[in-house]
Short mmCIF file of C-alpha atoms in Angstrom, two decimals:
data_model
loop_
_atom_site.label_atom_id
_atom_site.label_comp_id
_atom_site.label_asym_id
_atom_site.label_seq_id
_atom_site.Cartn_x
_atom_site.Cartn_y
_atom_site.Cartn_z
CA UNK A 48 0.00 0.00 0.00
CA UNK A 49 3.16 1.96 0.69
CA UNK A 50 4.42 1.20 -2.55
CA UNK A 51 1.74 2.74 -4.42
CA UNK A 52 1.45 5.92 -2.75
CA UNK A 53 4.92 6.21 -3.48
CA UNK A 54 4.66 5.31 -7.26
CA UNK A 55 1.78 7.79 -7.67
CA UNK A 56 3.23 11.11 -8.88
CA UNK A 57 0.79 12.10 -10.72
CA UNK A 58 -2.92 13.45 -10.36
CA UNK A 59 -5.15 11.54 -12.12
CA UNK A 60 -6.05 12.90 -15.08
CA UNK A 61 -9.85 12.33 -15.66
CA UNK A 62 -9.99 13.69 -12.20
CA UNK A 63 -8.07 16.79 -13.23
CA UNK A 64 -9.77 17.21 -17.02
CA UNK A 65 -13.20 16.42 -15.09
CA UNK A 66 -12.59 20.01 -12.52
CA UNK A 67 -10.96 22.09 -15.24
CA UNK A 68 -14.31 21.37 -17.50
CA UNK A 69 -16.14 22.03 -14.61
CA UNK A 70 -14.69 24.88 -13.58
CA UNK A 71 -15.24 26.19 -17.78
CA UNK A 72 -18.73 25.77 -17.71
CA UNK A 73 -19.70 27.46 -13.78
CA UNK A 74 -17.94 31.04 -15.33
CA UNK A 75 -20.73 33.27 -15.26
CA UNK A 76 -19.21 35.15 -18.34
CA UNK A 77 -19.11 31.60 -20.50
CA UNK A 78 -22.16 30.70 -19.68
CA UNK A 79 -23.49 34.30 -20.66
CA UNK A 80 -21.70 33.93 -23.99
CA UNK A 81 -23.15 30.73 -24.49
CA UNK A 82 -26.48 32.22 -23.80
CA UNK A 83 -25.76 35.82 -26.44
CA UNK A 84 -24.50 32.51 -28.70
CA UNK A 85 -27.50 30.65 -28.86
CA UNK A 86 -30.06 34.36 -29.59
CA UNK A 87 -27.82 35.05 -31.98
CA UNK A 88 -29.50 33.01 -34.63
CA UNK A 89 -32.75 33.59 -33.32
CA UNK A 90 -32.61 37.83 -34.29
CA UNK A 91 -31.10 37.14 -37.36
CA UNK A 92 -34.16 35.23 -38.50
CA UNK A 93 -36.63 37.21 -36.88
CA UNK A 94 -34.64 40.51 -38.37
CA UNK A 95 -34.94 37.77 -42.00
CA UNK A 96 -38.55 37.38 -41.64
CA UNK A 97 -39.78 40.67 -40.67
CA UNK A 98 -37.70 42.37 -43.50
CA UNK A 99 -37.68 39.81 -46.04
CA UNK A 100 -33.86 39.75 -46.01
CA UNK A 101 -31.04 42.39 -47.08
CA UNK A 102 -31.84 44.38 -50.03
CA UNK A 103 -29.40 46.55 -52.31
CA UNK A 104 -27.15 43.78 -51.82
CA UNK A 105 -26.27 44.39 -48.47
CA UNK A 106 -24.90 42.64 -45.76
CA UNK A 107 -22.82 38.81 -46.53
CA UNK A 108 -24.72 37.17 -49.96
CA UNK A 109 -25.83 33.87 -47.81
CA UNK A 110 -28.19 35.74 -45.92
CA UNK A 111 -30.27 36.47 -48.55
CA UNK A 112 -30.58 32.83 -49.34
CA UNK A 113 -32.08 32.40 -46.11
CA UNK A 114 -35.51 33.57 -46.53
CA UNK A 115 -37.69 30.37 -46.83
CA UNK A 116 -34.70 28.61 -46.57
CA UNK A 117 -34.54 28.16 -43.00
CA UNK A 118 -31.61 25.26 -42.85
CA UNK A 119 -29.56 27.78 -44.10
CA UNK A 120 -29.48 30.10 -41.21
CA UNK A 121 -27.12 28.20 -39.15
CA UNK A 122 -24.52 28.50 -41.43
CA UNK A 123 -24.84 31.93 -42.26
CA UNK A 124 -24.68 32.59 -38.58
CA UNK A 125 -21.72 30.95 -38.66
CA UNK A 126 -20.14 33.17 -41.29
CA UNK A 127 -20.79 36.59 -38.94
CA UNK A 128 -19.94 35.15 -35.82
CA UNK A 129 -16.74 33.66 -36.50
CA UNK A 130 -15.59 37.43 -37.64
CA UNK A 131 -15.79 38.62 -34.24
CA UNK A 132 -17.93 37.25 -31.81
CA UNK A 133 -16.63 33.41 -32.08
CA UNK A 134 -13.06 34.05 -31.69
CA UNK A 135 -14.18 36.90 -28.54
CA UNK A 136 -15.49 34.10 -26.85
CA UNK A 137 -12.96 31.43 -27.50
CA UNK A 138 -9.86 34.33 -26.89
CA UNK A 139 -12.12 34.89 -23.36
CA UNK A 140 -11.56 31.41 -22.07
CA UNK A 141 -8.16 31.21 -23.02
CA UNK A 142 -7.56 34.56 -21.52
CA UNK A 143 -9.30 32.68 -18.14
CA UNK A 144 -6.75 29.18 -18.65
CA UNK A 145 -3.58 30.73 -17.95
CA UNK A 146 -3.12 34.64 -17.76
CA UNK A 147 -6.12 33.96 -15.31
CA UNK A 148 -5.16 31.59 -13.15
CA UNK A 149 -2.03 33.25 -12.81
CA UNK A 150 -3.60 36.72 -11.85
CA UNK A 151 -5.03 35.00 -9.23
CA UNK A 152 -2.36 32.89 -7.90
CA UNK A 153 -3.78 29.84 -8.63
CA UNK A 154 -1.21 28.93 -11.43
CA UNK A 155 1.54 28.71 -9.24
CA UNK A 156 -0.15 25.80 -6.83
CA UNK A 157 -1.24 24.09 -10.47
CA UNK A 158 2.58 24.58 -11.47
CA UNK A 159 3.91 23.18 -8.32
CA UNK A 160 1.01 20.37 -7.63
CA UNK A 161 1.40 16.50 -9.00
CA UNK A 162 0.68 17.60 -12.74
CA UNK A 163 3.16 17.22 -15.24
CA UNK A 164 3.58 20.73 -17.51
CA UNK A 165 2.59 18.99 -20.68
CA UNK A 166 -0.55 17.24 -19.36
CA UNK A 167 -1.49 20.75 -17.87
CA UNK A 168 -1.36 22.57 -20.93
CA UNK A 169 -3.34 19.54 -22.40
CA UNK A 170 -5.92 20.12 -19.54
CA UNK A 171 -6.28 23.96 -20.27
CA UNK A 172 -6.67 23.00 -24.09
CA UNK A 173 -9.07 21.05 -23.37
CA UNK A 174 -11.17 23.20 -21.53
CA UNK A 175 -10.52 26.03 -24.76
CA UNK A 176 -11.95 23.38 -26.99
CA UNK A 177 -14.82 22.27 -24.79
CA UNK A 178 -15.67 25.99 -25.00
CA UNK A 179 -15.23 26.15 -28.64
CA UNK A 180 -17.41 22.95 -29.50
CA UNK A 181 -20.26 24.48 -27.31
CA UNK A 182 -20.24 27.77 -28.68
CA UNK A 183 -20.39 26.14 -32.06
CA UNK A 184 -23.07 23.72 -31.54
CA UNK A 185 -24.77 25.75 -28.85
CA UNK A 186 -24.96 28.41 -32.63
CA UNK A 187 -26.02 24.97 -35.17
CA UNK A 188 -28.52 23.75 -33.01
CA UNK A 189 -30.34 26.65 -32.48
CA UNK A 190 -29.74 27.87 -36.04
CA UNK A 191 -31.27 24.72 -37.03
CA UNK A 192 -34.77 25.28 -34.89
CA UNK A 193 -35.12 28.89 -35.15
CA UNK A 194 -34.70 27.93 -39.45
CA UNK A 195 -37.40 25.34 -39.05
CA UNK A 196 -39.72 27.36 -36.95
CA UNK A 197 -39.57 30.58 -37.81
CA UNK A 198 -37.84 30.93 -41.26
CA UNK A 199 -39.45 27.63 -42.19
CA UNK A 200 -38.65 25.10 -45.47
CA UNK A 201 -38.74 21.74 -44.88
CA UNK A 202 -35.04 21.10 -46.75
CA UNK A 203 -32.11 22.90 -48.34
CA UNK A 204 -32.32 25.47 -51.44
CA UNK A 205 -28.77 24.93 -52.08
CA UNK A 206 -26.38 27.46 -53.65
CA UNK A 207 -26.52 25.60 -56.81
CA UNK A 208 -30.13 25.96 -56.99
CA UNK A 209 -30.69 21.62 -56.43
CA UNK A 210 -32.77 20.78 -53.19
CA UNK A 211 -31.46 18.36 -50.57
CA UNK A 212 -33.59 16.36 -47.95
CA UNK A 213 -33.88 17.22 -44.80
CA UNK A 214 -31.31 14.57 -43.67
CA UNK A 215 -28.65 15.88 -46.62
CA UNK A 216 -29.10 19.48 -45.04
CA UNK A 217 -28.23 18.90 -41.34
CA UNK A 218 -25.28 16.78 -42.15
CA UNK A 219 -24.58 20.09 -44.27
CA UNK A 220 -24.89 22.40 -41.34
CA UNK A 221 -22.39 19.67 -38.94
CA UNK A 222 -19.91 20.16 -41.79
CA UNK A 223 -20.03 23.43 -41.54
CA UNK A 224 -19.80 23.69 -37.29
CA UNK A 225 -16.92 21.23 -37.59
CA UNK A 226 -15.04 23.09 -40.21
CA UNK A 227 -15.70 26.45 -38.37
CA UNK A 228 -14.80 24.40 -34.68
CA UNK A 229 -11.55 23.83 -36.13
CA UNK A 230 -10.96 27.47 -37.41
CA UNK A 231 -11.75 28.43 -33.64
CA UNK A 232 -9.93 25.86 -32.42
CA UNK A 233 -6.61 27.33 -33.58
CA UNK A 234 -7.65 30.83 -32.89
CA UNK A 235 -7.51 29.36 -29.23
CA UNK A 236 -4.19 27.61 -29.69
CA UNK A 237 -2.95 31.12 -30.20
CA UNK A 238 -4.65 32.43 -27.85
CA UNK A 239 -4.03 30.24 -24.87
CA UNK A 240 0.10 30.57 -26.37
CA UNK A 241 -0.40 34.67 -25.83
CA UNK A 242 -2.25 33.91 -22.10
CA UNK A 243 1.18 31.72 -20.82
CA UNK A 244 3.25 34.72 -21.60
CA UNK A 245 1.06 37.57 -19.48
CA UNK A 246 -0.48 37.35 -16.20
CA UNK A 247 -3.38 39.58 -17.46
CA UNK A 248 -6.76 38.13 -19.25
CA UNK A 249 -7.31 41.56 -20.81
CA UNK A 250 -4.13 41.32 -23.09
CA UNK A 251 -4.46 37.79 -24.21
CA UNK A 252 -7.64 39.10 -25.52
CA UNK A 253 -7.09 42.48 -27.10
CA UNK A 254 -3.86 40.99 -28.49
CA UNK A 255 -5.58 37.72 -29.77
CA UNK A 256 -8.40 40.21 -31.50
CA UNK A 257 -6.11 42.89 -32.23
CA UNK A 258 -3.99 40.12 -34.52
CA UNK A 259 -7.67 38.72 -36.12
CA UNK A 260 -7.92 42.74 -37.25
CA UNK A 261 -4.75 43.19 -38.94
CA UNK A 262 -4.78 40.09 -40.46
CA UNK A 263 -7.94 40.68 -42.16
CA UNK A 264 -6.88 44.24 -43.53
CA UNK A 265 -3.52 42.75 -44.90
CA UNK A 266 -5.98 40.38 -46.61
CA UNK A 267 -8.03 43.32 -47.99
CA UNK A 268 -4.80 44.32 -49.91
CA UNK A 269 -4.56 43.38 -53.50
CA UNK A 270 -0.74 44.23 -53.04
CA UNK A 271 -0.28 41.41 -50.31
CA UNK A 272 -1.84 38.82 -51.99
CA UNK A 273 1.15 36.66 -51.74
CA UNK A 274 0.71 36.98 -47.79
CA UNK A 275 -2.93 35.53 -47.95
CA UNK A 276 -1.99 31.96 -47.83
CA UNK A 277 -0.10 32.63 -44.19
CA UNK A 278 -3.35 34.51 -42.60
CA UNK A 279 -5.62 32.25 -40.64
CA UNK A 280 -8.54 34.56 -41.82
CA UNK A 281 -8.15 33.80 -44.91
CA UNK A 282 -10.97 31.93 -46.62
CA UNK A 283 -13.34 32.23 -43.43
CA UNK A 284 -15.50 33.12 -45.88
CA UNK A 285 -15.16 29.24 -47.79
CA UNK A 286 -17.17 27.30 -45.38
CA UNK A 287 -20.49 28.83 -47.73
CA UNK A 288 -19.07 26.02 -50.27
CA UNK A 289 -20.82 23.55 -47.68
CA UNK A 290 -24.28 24.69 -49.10
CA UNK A 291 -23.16 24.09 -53.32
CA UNK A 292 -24.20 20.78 -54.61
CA UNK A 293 -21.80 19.21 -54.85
CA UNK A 294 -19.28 20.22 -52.15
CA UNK A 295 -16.94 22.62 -53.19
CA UNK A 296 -14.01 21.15 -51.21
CA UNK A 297 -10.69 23.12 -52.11
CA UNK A 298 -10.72 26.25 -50.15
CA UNK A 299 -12.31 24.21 -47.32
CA UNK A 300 -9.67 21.67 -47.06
CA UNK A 301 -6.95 24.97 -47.72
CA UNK A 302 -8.16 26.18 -44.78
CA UNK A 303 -8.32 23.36 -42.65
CA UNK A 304 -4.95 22.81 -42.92
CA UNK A 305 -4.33 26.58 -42.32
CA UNK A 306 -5.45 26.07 -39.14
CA UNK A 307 -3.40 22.82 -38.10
CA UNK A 308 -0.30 24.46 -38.69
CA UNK A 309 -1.67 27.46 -36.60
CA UNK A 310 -2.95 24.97 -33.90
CA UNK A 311 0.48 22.85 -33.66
CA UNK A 312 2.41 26.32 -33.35
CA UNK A 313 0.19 27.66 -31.02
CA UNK A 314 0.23 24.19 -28.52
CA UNK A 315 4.02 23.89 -29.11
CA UNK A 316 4.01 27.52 -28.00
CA UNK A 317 2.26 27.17 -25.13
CA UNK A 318 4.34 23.64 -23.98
CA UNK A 319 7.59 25.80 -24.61
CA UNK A 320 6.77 28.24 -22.51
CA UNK A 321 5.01 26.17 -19.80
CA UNK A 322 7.71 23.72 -19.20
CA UNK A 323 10.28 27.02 -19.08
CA UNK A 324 8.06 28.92 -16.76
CA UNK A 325 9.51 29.72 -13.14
CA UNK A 326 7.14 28.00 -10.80
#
């Protein structure tokens, strides 16, 4: 019995995962964003059905497709939120993982407790990407039930003008929460890299946003074109081509793999400075 008290060294790590999720989903201000997440959809097709849509052309094209096209409202809240509100939220939590917890202290007993450094900073991703797959599906699902309720259809007017069942359409609108969870998902690698190097939430997220803003004017530049392939905003735009029949698949999978090589630099990032870090 000795002997394995001795031989543990470790916490273990459901226990650990299990309180950091925990402790992600009691934050007032997460569960508030999850909340602003989930009307979100809801005013857009209200604002849809009381106006009968943008006119003149404004606002993003896809919204215009959604009047009477109600399975099409998730995704095009999908489109404005990940401009802005998406990566606020996800920049938020990751401001809360590190920069945080070492505001208030608590860091330094994680730090010095029976965690290895790597399996923290896999804890605290965790908990960024719990937040990011909620905020996602928390904006599909009720995309999905404010389209069929209030914007109504009972299938998918796709881009291409072709109609797909109702069954065809939903696995449309997961394609398109996964592809924009995994845009998110790097935006939080980032973020939670920029939170291990400040002890103050604030900066992690003005800094996180403050990147997102400059990247998408040098993308606005016909003169920087060459630099577009290297911006992570890039192509945001692309996960539309989940509602043409068929697929179009090559600036999705472009920017899927945009955002692995952003999400290994940003872990790495974080694990660097983590396992450097003066306890």
């Amino acid at each position: 019995m000795t002997a394995v008290a001795v031989e543990r060294t470790s916490a273990p790590l459901g226990r650990v995962l299990l309180a950091e999720l925990r402790w992600v989903l009691r934050r007032p201000r997460n569960l508030l964003a999850l909340v602003l997440l989930a009307a979100l959809p809801v005013l857009i097709g209200i604002g849809i059905v009381l106006t009968g849509g943008p006119e003149g052309g404004d606002g993003p094209p896809v919204l215009a497709a959604v009047a009477g096209n109600g399975l099409v409202l998730p995704v095009a809240t999908l489109v404005l939120a990940q401009t802005m509100l998406l990566p606020l939220v996800v920049s938020m939590t990751a401001a809360d993982a590190l920069a945080g917890e070492s505001a208030h202290g608590t860091l330094r007993g994680l730090l010095l407790a029976p965690v290895g450094r790597v399996r923290l900073v896999g804890v605290k991703a965790a908990g960024v990407l719990a937040m990011v797959l909620l905020s996602v599906g928390v904006i599909a699902v009720s995309g999905v039930l404010t389209g069929l309720v209030i914007v109504g259809g009972d299938g998918m007017v796709s881009l291409s003008g072709t109609t797909l069942p109702l069954g065809s359409a939903l696995g449309r609108v997961a394609l398109a929460a996964a592809w924009s969870a995994t845009q998110m998902a790097a935006i939080g690698a980032i973020a939670l890299a920029i939170s291990s190097l400040t002890d103050h939430p604030l900066v992690v997220m003005a800094a996180t946003m403050g990147t997102l803003i400059v990247f998408g004017v040098l993308g606005s530049l016909p003169a920087l074109d060459w630099l577009q392939p290297l911006l992570i905003t890039t192509g945001w735009t692309s996960v539309v081509d989940v509602l043409r029949d068929p697929v179009v698949t090559g600036a999705l999978v472009d920017g899927l793999l945009r955002a692995g090589c952003y999400l290994l630099i940003g872990v790495s990032a974080t694990v660097l400075r983590i396992t450097t870090k003066d306890a």
